[in-house]
mmCIF file with all atom_site columns, C-alpha atoms in Angstrom:
data_model
loop_
_atom_site.group_PDB
_atom_site.id
_atom_site.type_symbol
_atom_site.label_atom_id
_atom_site.label_alt_id
_atom_site.label_comp_id
_atom_site.label_asym_id
_atom_site.label_entity_id
_atom_site.label_seq_id
_atom_site.pdbx_PDB_ins_code
_atom_site.Cartn_x
_atom_site.Cartn_y
_atom_site.Cartn_z
_atom_site.occupancy
_atom_site.B_iso_or_equiv
_atom_site.pdbx_formal_charge
_atom_site.auth_seq_id
_atom_site.auth_comp_id
_atom_site.auth_asym_id
_atom_site.auth_atom_id
_atom_site.pdbx_PDB_model_num
ATOM 1   C CA . MET A 1 1   ? 0.000   0.000   0.000  1.00 50.00 ? 1   MET A CA 1
ATOM 2   C CA . THR A 1 2   ? 1.291   3.433   -0.795 1.00 49.00 ? 2   THR A CA 1
ATOM 3   C CA . ALA A 1 3   ? 1.772   5.936   1.994  1.00 57.00 ? 3   ALA A CA 1
ATOM 4   C CA . ALA A 1 4   ? -0.766  8.710   1.563  1.00 68.00 ? 4   ALA A CA 1
ATOM 5   C CA . LYS A 1 5   ? -1.586  11.591  3.845  1.00 78.00 ? 5   LYS A CA 1
ATOM 6   C CA . ALA A 1 6   ? -4.833  11.047  5.715  1.00 81.00 ? 6   ALA A CA 1
ATOM 7   C CA . ARG A 1 7   ? -7.249  13.924  6.138  1.00 86.00 ? 7   ARG A CA 1
ATOM 8   C CA . THR A 1 8   ? -9.208  14.609  9.300  1.00 91.00 ? 8   THR A CA 1
ATOM 9   C CA . LEU A 1 9   ? -12.909 13.899  9.035  1.00 90.00 ? 9   LEU A CA 1
ATOM 10  C CA . GLY A 1 10  ? -15.211 16.786  9.942  1.00 90.00 ? 10  GLY A CA 1
ATOM 11  C CA . LEU A 1 11  ? -16.421 17.119  13.523 1.00 91.00 ? 11  LEU A CA 1
ATOM 12  C CA . ALA A 1 12  ? -19.943 18.093  12.413 1.00 92.00 ? 12  ALA A CA 1
ATOM 13  C CA . ASP A 1 13  ? -20.188 14.917  10.308 1.00 92.00 ? 13  ASP A CA 1
ATOM 14  C CA . ARG A 1 14  ? -18.938 12.748  13.183 1.00 91.00 ? 14  ARG A CA 1
ATOM 15  C CA . LYS A 1 15  ? -21.534 14.360  15.477 1.00 93.00 ? 15  LYS A CA 1
ATOM 16  C CA . GLU A 1 16  ? -24.264 13.679  12.902 1.00 93.00 ? 16  GLU A CA 1
ATOM 17  C CA . LEU A 1 17  ? -23.332 9.998   12.925 1.00 93.00 ? 17  LEU A CA 1
ATOM 18  C CA . ASP A 1 18  ? -23.323 10.053  16.756 1.00 92.00 ? 18  ASP A CA 1
ATOM 19  C CA . ARG A 1 19  ? -26.864 11.527  16.752 1.00 93.00 ? 19  ARG A CA 1
ATOM 20  C CA . TYR A 1 20  ? -27.974 8.710   14.456 1.00 94.00 ? 20  TYR A CA 1
ATOM 21  C CA . PHE A 1 21  ? -26.646 6.113   16.923 1.00 92.00 ? 21  PHE A CA 1
ATOM 22  C CA . GLU A 1 22  ? -28.301 7.860   19.885 1.00 92.00 ? 22  GLU A CA 1
ATOM 23  C CA . MET A 1 23  ? -31.680 8.025   18.118 1.00 93.00 ? 23  MET A CA 1
ATOM 24  C CA . VAL A 1 24  ? -31.705 4.408   16.930 1.00 92.00 ? 24  VAL A CA 1
ATOM 25  C CA . MET A 1 25  ? -30.499 3.026   20.269 1.00 90.00 ? 25  MET A CA 1
ATOM 26  C CA . LYS A 1 26  ? -33.091 5.048   22.188 1.00 89.00 ? 26  LYS A CA 1
ATOM 27  C CA . VAL A 1 27  ? -35.938 3.715   20.032 1.00 91.00 ? 27  VAL A CA 1
ATOM 28  C CA . ALA A 1 28  ? -34.558 0.148   20.073 1.00 86.00 ? 28  ALA A CA 1
ATOM 29  C CA . ARG A 1 29  ? -34.241 0.110   23.888 1.00 82.00 ? 29  ARG A CA 1
ATOM 30  C CA . ARG A 1 30  ? -37.954 0.827   24.151 1.00 80.00 ? 30  ARG A CA 1
ATOM 31  C CA . ALA A 1 31  ? -39.218 -1.320  21.315 1.00 80.00 ? 31  ALA A CA 1
ATOM 32  C CA . PHE A 1 32  ? -37.012 -4.345  20.843 1.00 74.00 ? 32  PHE A CA 1
ATOM 33  C CA . LYS A 1 33  ? -35.420 -6.946  23.062 1.00 68.00 ? 33  LYS A CA 1
ATOM 34  C CA . ARG A 1 34  ? -34.396 -10.471 22.135 1.00 68.00 ? 34  ARG A CA 1
ATOM 35  C CA . PRO A 1 35  ? -34.153 -12.997 24.951 1.00 73.00 ? 35  PRO A CA 1
ATOM 36  C CA . GLY A 1 36  ? -30.513 -13.866 25.548 1.00 71.00 ? 36  GLY A CA 1
ATOM 37  C CA . VAL A 1 37  ? -29.198 -11.143 23.220 1.00 71.00 ? 37  VAL A CA 1
ATOM 38  C CA . PRO A 1 38  ? -27.435 -8.324  25.060 1.00 81.00 ? 38  PRO A CA 1
ATOM 39  C CA . TYR A 1 39  ? -27.906 -5.821  22.218 1.00 84.00 ? 39  TYR A CA 1
ATOM 40  C CA . THR A 1 40  ? -31.132 -4.142  21.133 1.00 84.00 ? 40  THR A CA 1
ATOM 41  C CA . SER A 1 41  ? -29.856 -3.352  17.638 1.00 87.00 ? 41  SER A CA 1
ATOM 42  C CA . ILE A 1 42  ? -26.850 -3.653  15.378 1.00 90.00 ? 42  ILE A CA 1
ATOM 43  C CA . GLU A 1 43  ? -26.178 0.010   16.138 1.00 92.00 ? 43  GLU A CA 1
ATOM 44  C CA . HIS A 1 44  ? -26.055 -0.897  19.836 1.00 91.00 ? 44  HIS A CA 1
ATOM 45  C CA . PHE A 1 45  ? -23.493 -3.637  19.128 1.00 93.00 ? 45  PHE A CA 1
ATOM 46  C CA . VAL A 1 46  ? -21.370 -1.312  16.968 1.00 95.00 ? 46  VAL A CA 1
ATOM 47  C CA . HIS A 1 47  ? -21.558 1.488   19.524 1.00 94.00 ? 47  HIS A CA 1
ATOM 48  C CA . THR A 1 48  ? -20.486 -0.925  22.293 1.00 94.00 ? 48  THR A CA 1
ATOM 49  C CA . HIS A 1 49  ? -17.607 -2.631  20.463 1.00 95.00 ? 49  HIS A CA 1
ATOM 50  C CA . GLY A 1 50  ? -16.704 -0.143  17.768 1.00 96.00 ? 50  GLY A CA 1
ATOM 51  C CA . LYS A 1 51  ? -14.761 3.042   17.504 1.00 95.00 ? 51  LYS A CA 1
ATOM 52  C CA . ARG A 1 52  ? -15.067 6.399   15.834 1.00 95.00 ? 52  ARG A CA 1
ATOM 53  C CA . PHE A 1 53  ? -12.626 6.999   13.026 1.00 94.00 ? 53  PHE A CA 1
ATOM 54  C CA . HIS A 1 54  ? -11.144 10.471  12.787 1.00 92.00 ? 54  HIS A CA 1
ATOM 55  C CA . ARG A 1 55  ? -9.037  10.287  9.629  1.00 92.00 ? 55  ARG A CA 1
ATOM 56  C CA . ARG A 1 56  ? -9.508  8.991   6.088  1.00 91.00 ? 56  ARG A CA 1
ATOM 57  C CA . LEU A 1 57  ? -6.964  8.214   3.406  1.00 89.00 ? 57  LEU A CA 1
ATOM 58  C CA . PRO A 1 58  ? -7.685  9.619   -0.036 1.00 81.00 ? 58  PRO A CA 1
ATOM 59  C CA . GLY A 1 59  ? -9.116  7.054   -2.393 1.00 75.00 ? 59  GLY A CA 1
ATOM 60  C CA . ASP A 1 60  ? -10.821 6.623   -5.693 1.00 74.00 ? 60  ASP A CA 1
ATOM 61  C CA . GLY A 1 61  ? -13.543 4.199   -4.503 1.00 79.00 ? 61  GLY A CA 1
ATOM 62  C CA . LYS A 1 62  ? -15.181 1.820   -6.953 1.00 78.00 ? 62  LYS A CA 1
ATOM 63  C CA . ALA A 1 63  ? -18.683 3.172   -6.284 1.00 73.00 ? 63  ALA A CA 1
ATOM 64  C CA . ASP A 1 64  ? -20.034 -0.286  -7.087 1.00 80.00 ? 64  ASP A CA 1
ATOM 65  C CA . ARG A 1 65  ? -22.163 -0.711  -3.937 1.00 84.00 ? 65  ARG A CA 1
ATOM 66  C CA . ARG A 1 66  ? -20.256 -3.855  -2.912 1.00 92.00 ? 66  ARG A CA 1
ATOM 67  C CA . CYS A 1 67  ? -18.565 -2.489  0.198  1.00 95.00 ? 67  CYS A CA 1
ATOM 68  C CA . TYR A 1 68  ? -18.536 -5.799  2.113  1.00 95.00 ? 68  TYR A CA 1
ATOM 69  C CA . TYR A 1 69  ? -16.922 -7.635  -0.799 1.00 94.00 ? 69  TYR A CA 1
ATOM 70  C CA . ASN A 1 70  ? -14.475 -4.807  -1.530 1.00 94.00 ? 70  ASN A CA 1
ATOM 71  C CA . ALA A 1 71  ? -13.353 -4.372  2.082  1.00 96.00 ? 71  ALA A CA 1
ATOM 72  C CA . THR A 1 72  ? -13.100 -8.128  2.715  1.00 96.00 ? 72  THR A CA 1
ATOM 73  C CA . TRP A 1 73  ? -10.780 -8.709  -0.219 1.00 95.00 ? 73  TRP A CA 1
ATOM 74  C CA . LEU A 1 74  ? -8.750  -5.563  0.431  1.00 95.00 ? 74  LEU A CA 1
ATOM 75  C CA . ALA A 1 75  ? -8.059  -6.798  3.987  1.00 96.00 ? 75  ALA A CA 1
ATOM 76  C CA . ILE A 1 76  ? -7.321  -10.380 2.899  1.00 96.00 ? 76  ILE A CA 1
ATOM 77  C CA . GLU A 1 77  ? -4.921  -9.251  0.175  1.00 96.00 ? 77  GLU A CA 1
ATOM 78  C CA . ASN A 1 78  ? -3.166  -6.651  2.386  1.00 95.00 ? 78  ASN A CA 1
ATOM 79  C CA . PRO A 1 79  ? -2.080  -8.026  5.783  1.00 94.00 ? 79  PRO A CA 1
ATOM 80  C CA . ASP A 1 80  ? -1.276  -4.498  7.001  1.00 94.00 ? 80  ASP A CA 1
ATOM 81  C CA . LEU A 1 81  ? -4.998  -3.582  6.818  1.00 96.00 ? 81  LEU A CA 1
ATOM 82  C CA . HIS A 1 82  ? -7.890  -4.507  9.109  1.00 97.00 ? 82  HIS A CA 1
ATOM 83  C CA . TYR A 1 83  ? -11.489 -5.135  8.039  1.00 97.00 ? 83  TYR A CA 1
ATOM 84  C CA . CYS A 1 84  ? -14.019 -2.778  9.638  1.00 98.00 ? 84  CYS A CA 1
ATOM 85  C CA . GLU A 1 85  ? -17.773 -2.894  9.549  1.00 97.00 ? 85  GLU A CA 1
ATOM 86  C CA . GLY A 1 86  ? -20.316 -0.549  11.016 1.00 97.00 ? 86  GLY A CA 1
ATOM 87  C CA . PHE A 1 87  ? -21.975 2.644   9.854  1.00 96.00 ? 87  PHE A CA 1
ATOM 88  C CA . ALA A 1 88  ? -20.706 5.465   7.730  1.00 95.00 ? 88  ALA A CA 1
ATOM 89  C CA . LEU A 1 89  ? -22.058 8.801   6.645  1.00 94.00 ? 89  LEU A CA 1
ATOM 90  C CA . ASN A 1 90  ? -22.095 9.823   3.023  1.00 87.00 ? 90  ASN A CA 1
ATOM 91  C CA . MET A 1 91  ? -25.472 11.408  2.300  1.00 86.00 ? 91  MET A CA 1
ATOM 92  C CA . ILE A 1 92  ? -27.120 9.632   5.264  1.00 92.00 ? 92  ILE A CA 1
ATOM 93  C CA . PRO A 1 93  ? -25.857 7.068   7.812  1.00 94.00 ? 93  PRO A CA 1
ATOM 94  C CA . VAL A 1 94  ? -25.821 3.591   6.265  1.00 94.00 ? 94  VAL A CA 1
ATOM 95  C CA . PRO A 1 95  ? -24.373 0.160   7.079  1.00 95.00 ? 95  PRO A CA 1
ATOM 96  C CA . HIS A 1 96  ? -20.946 0.042   5.463  1.00 96.00 ? 96  HIS A CA 1
ATOM 97  C CA . ALA A 1 97  ? -17.575 -1.773  5.403  1.00 96.00 ? 97  ALA A CA 1
ATOM 98  C CA . TRP A 1 98  ? -14.066 -0.370  4.929  1.00 96.00 ? 98  TRP A CA 1
ATOM 99  C CA . CYS A 1 99  ? -10.509 -1.074  6.044  1.00 96.00 ? 99  CYS A CA 1
ATOM 100 C CA . MET A 1 100 ? -8.218  0.567   8.574  1.00 96.00 ? 100 MET A CA 1
ATOM 101 C CA . ASP A 1 101 ? -4.477  1.012   8.125  1.00 95.00 ? 101 ASP A CA 1
ATOM 102 C CA . SER A 1 102 ? -1.823  0.728   10.853 1.00 92.00 ? 102 SER A CA 1
ATOM 103 C CA . THR A 1 103 ? -2.221  4.416   11.756 1.00 93.00 ? 103 THR A CA 1
ATOM 104 C CA . GLY A 1 104 ? -5.964  4.035   12.369 1.00 94.00 ? 104 GLY A CA 1
ATOM 105 C CA . ALA A 1 105 ? -6.991  5.838   9.181  1.00 94.00 ? 105 ALA A CA 1
ATOM 106 C CA . VAL A 1 106 ? -9.925  4.678   7.040  1.00 95.00 ? 106 VAL A CA 1
ATOM 107 C CA . MET A 1 107 ? -9.171  3.194   3.640  1.00 95.00 ? 107 MET A CA 1
ATOM 108 C CA . ASP A 1 108 ? -12.490 2.915   1.829  1.00 95.00 ? 108 ASP A CA 1
ATOM 109 C CA . PRO A 1 109 ? -12.320 0.852   -1.381 1.00 94.00 ? 109 PRO A CA 1
ATOM 110 C CA . THR A 1 110 ? -15.951 1.600   -2.281 1.00 94.00 ? 110 THR A CA 1
ATOM 111 C CA . TRP A 1 111 ? -16.677 5.272   -1.619 1.00 92.00 ? 111 TRP A CA 1
ATOM 112 C CA . LYS A 1 112 ? -14.730 8.171   -3.032 1.00 87.00 ? 112 LYS A CA 1
ATOM 113 C CA . GLU A 1 113 ? -15.836 10.392  -0.187 1.00 82.00 ? 113 GLU A CA 1
ATOM 114 C CA . GLY A 1 114 ? -17.122 9.107   3.133  1.00 88.00 ? 114 GLY A CA 1
ATOM 115 C CA . ARG A 1 115 ? -17.776 11.853  5.674  1.00 92.00 ? 115 ARG A CA 1
ATOM 116 C CA . ALA A 1 116 ? -17.786 9.900   8.974  1.00 95.00 ? 116 ALA A CA 1
ATOM 117 C CA . TYR A 1 117 ? -17.152 6.296   10.072 1.00 96.00 ? 117 TYR A CA 1
ATOM 118 C CA . TYR A 1 118 ? -17.997 4.356   13.248 1.00 97.00 ? 118 TYR A CA 1
ATOM 119 C CA . GLY A 1 119 ? -17.371 0.633   13.266 1.00 97.00 ? 119 GLY A CA 1
ATOM 120 C CA . VAL A 1 120 ? -15.914 -2.527  14.703 1.00 97.00 ? 120 VAL A CA 1
ATOM 121 C CA . VAL A 1 121 ? -12.417 -3.643  13.709 1.00 98.00 ? 121 VAL A CA 1
ATOM 122 C CA . PHE A 1 122 ? -12.451 -7.400  13.035 1.00 97.00 ? 122 PHE A CA 1
ATOM 123 C CA . LYS A 1 123 ? -9.650  -9.925  12.805 1.00 96.00 ? 123 LYS A CA 1
ATOM 124 C CA . THR A 1 124 ? -9.109  -10.764 9.147  1.00 95.00 ? 124 THR A CA 1
ATOM 125 C CA . GLN A 1 125 ? -8.964  -14.482 9.924  1.00 95.00 ? 125 GLN A CA 1
ATOM 126 C CA . PHE A 1 126 ? -12.438 -14.325 11.507 1.00 94.00 ? 126 PHE A CA 1
ATOM 127 C CA . VAL A 1 127 ? -13.788 -12.475 8.458  1.00 95.00 ? 127 VAL A CA 1
ATOM 128 C CA . ARG A 1 128 ? -12.261 -15.093 6.157  1.00 94.00 ? 128 ARG A CA 1
ATOM 129 C CA . GLU A 1 129 ? -13.740 -17.959 8.226  1.00 92.00 ? 129 GLU A CA 1
ATOM 130 C CA . GLN A 1 130 ? -17.214 -16.418 8.278  1.00 91.00 ? 130 GLN A CA 1
ATOM 131 C CA . MET A 1 131 ? -17.124 -15.817 4.541  1.00 90.00 ? 131 MET A CA 1
ATOM 132 C CA . ALA A 1 132 ? -16.281 -19.510 4.018  1.00 90.00 ? 132 ALA A CA 1
ATOM 133 C CA . ILE A 1 133 ? -18.975 -20.730 6.443  1.00 88.00 ? 133 ILE A CA 1
ATOM 134 C CA . ARG A 1 134 ? -21.810 -18.386 5.474  1.00 86.00 ? 134 ARG A CA 1
ATOM 135 C CA . LYS A 1 135 ? -20.981 -17.872 1.783  1.00 89.00 ? 135 LYS A CA 1
ATOM 136 C CA . VAL A 1 136 ? -21.884 -14.179 2.057  1.00 89.00 ? 136 VAL A CA 1
ATOM 137 C CA . TYR A 1 137 ? -19.931 -11.004 2.701  1.00 92.00 ? 137 TYR A CA 1
ATOM 138 C CA . GLY A 1 138 ? -20.634 -8.831  5.720  1.00 93.00 ? 138 GLY A CA 1
ATOM 139 C CA . LEU A 1 139 ? -20.916 -9.777  9.374  1.00 94.00 ? 139 LEU A CA 1
ATOM 140 C CA . LEU A 1 140 ? -23.307 -7.404  11.103 1.00 93.00 ? 140 LEU A CA 1
ATOM 141 C CA . GLU A 1 141 ? -26.778 -8.535  10.200 1.00 84.00 ? 141 GLU A CA 1
ATOM 142 C CA . TRP A 1 142 ? -29.142 -11.216 11.471 1.00 72.00 ? 142 TRP A CA 1
ATOM 143 C CA . PRO A 1 143 ? -28.600 -14.131 11.396 1.00 70.00 ? 143 PRO A CA 1
ATOM 144 C CA . GLY A 1 144 ? -24.876 -13.513 10.799 1.00 71.00 ? 144 GLY A CA 1
ATOM 145 C CA . MET A 1 145 ? -24.583 -11.755 14.157 1.00 81.00 ? 145 MET A CA 1
ATOM 146 C CA . VAL A 1 146 ? -25.228 -15.108 15.828 1.00 81.00 ? 146 VAL A CA 1
ATOM 147 C CA . HIS A 1 147 ? -21.704 -16.252 14.913 1.00 81.00 ? 147 HIS A CA 1
ATOM 148 C CA . ILE A 1 148 ? -20.220 -13.172 16.571 1.00 89.00 ? 148 ILE A CA 1
ATOM 149 C CA . LEU A 1 149 ? -22.383 -13.434 19.681 1.00 86.00 ? 149 LEU A CA 1
ATOM 150 C CA . LYS A 1 150 ? -21.501 -17.119 20.155 1.00 86.00 ? 150 LYS A CA 1
ATOM 151 C CA . ALA A 1 151 ? -17.762 -16.501 19.786 1.00 89.00 ? 151 ALA A CA 1
ATOM 152 C CA . LYS A 1 152 ? -15.444 -15.017 22.387 1.00 92.00 ? 152 LYS A CA 1
ATOM 153 C CA . GLU A 1 153 ? -14.673 -11.369 21.730 1.00 93.00 ? 153 GLU A CA 1
ATOM 154 C CA . SER A 1 154 ? -10.980 -12.272 21.482 1.00 94.00 ? 154 SER A CA 1
ATOM 155 C CA . ASP A 1 155 ? -11.828 -14.549 18.520 1.00 93.00 ? 155 ASP A CA 1
ATOM 156 C CA . TRP A 1 156 ? -13.240 -11.773 16.345 1.00 95.00 ? 156 TRP A CA 1
ATOM 157 C CA . LYS A 1 157 ? -12.174 -8.353  17.637 1.00 95.00 ? 157 LYS A CA 1
ATOM 158 C CA . ALA A 1 158 ? -8.819  -7.042  16.415 1.00 96.00 ? 158 ALA A CA 1
ATOM 159 C CA . ASN A 1 159 ? -6.481  -5.624  19.042 1.00 89.00 ? 159 ASN A CA 1
ATOM 160 C CA . VAL A 1 160 ? -5.765  -2.232  17.508 1.00 87.00 ? 160 VAL A CA 1
#
C-alpha cells in the first residue's frame, strides 16, 4: 500500500453519525429486546464494540455498492490492513464496510468520499472464516450476528 496523507474527518459529520446512533439506540431500547441477546440493535453492538474513526486516506472508490466484498478482499490481500464494519455517513448514515491502516486511518475501497465512520475492527482471519462458512460477505446482520455473539470477543475483535 502506498503511503498517503490522511485527512481529518469533519467534527460536524462525526456528530451527525453520533446523533444517528443515539436516536436508533433510544428507540430500540424501548421497542425491541431479544431474549438472551445483550444488544437491542446492530447500532447498539457497533456502539459498544466499535470506535469512531477520525481520519480517512484519499481514495478513488469503486462506487459499485459492494462495500462488504471490496473491504473483505482488500483486507485479505493486504495483511497491514484490518477489516471494519459498522456505519458510515455519506449522504445519510448507512451500514458500510471499509478497512483501517496501521495508523488508524480509514481506507475505503468503495466510496470516493465518506464523511464519517464508526465501526468494529475485526480480525481478518475471523472475516475469512465467516465468509467460508456463510458464503456471504458482511458480518453485522441477522442471522450472521449469531456467529459473533456465540464466539469469544478475542476470537473476532482485532487488538488495535
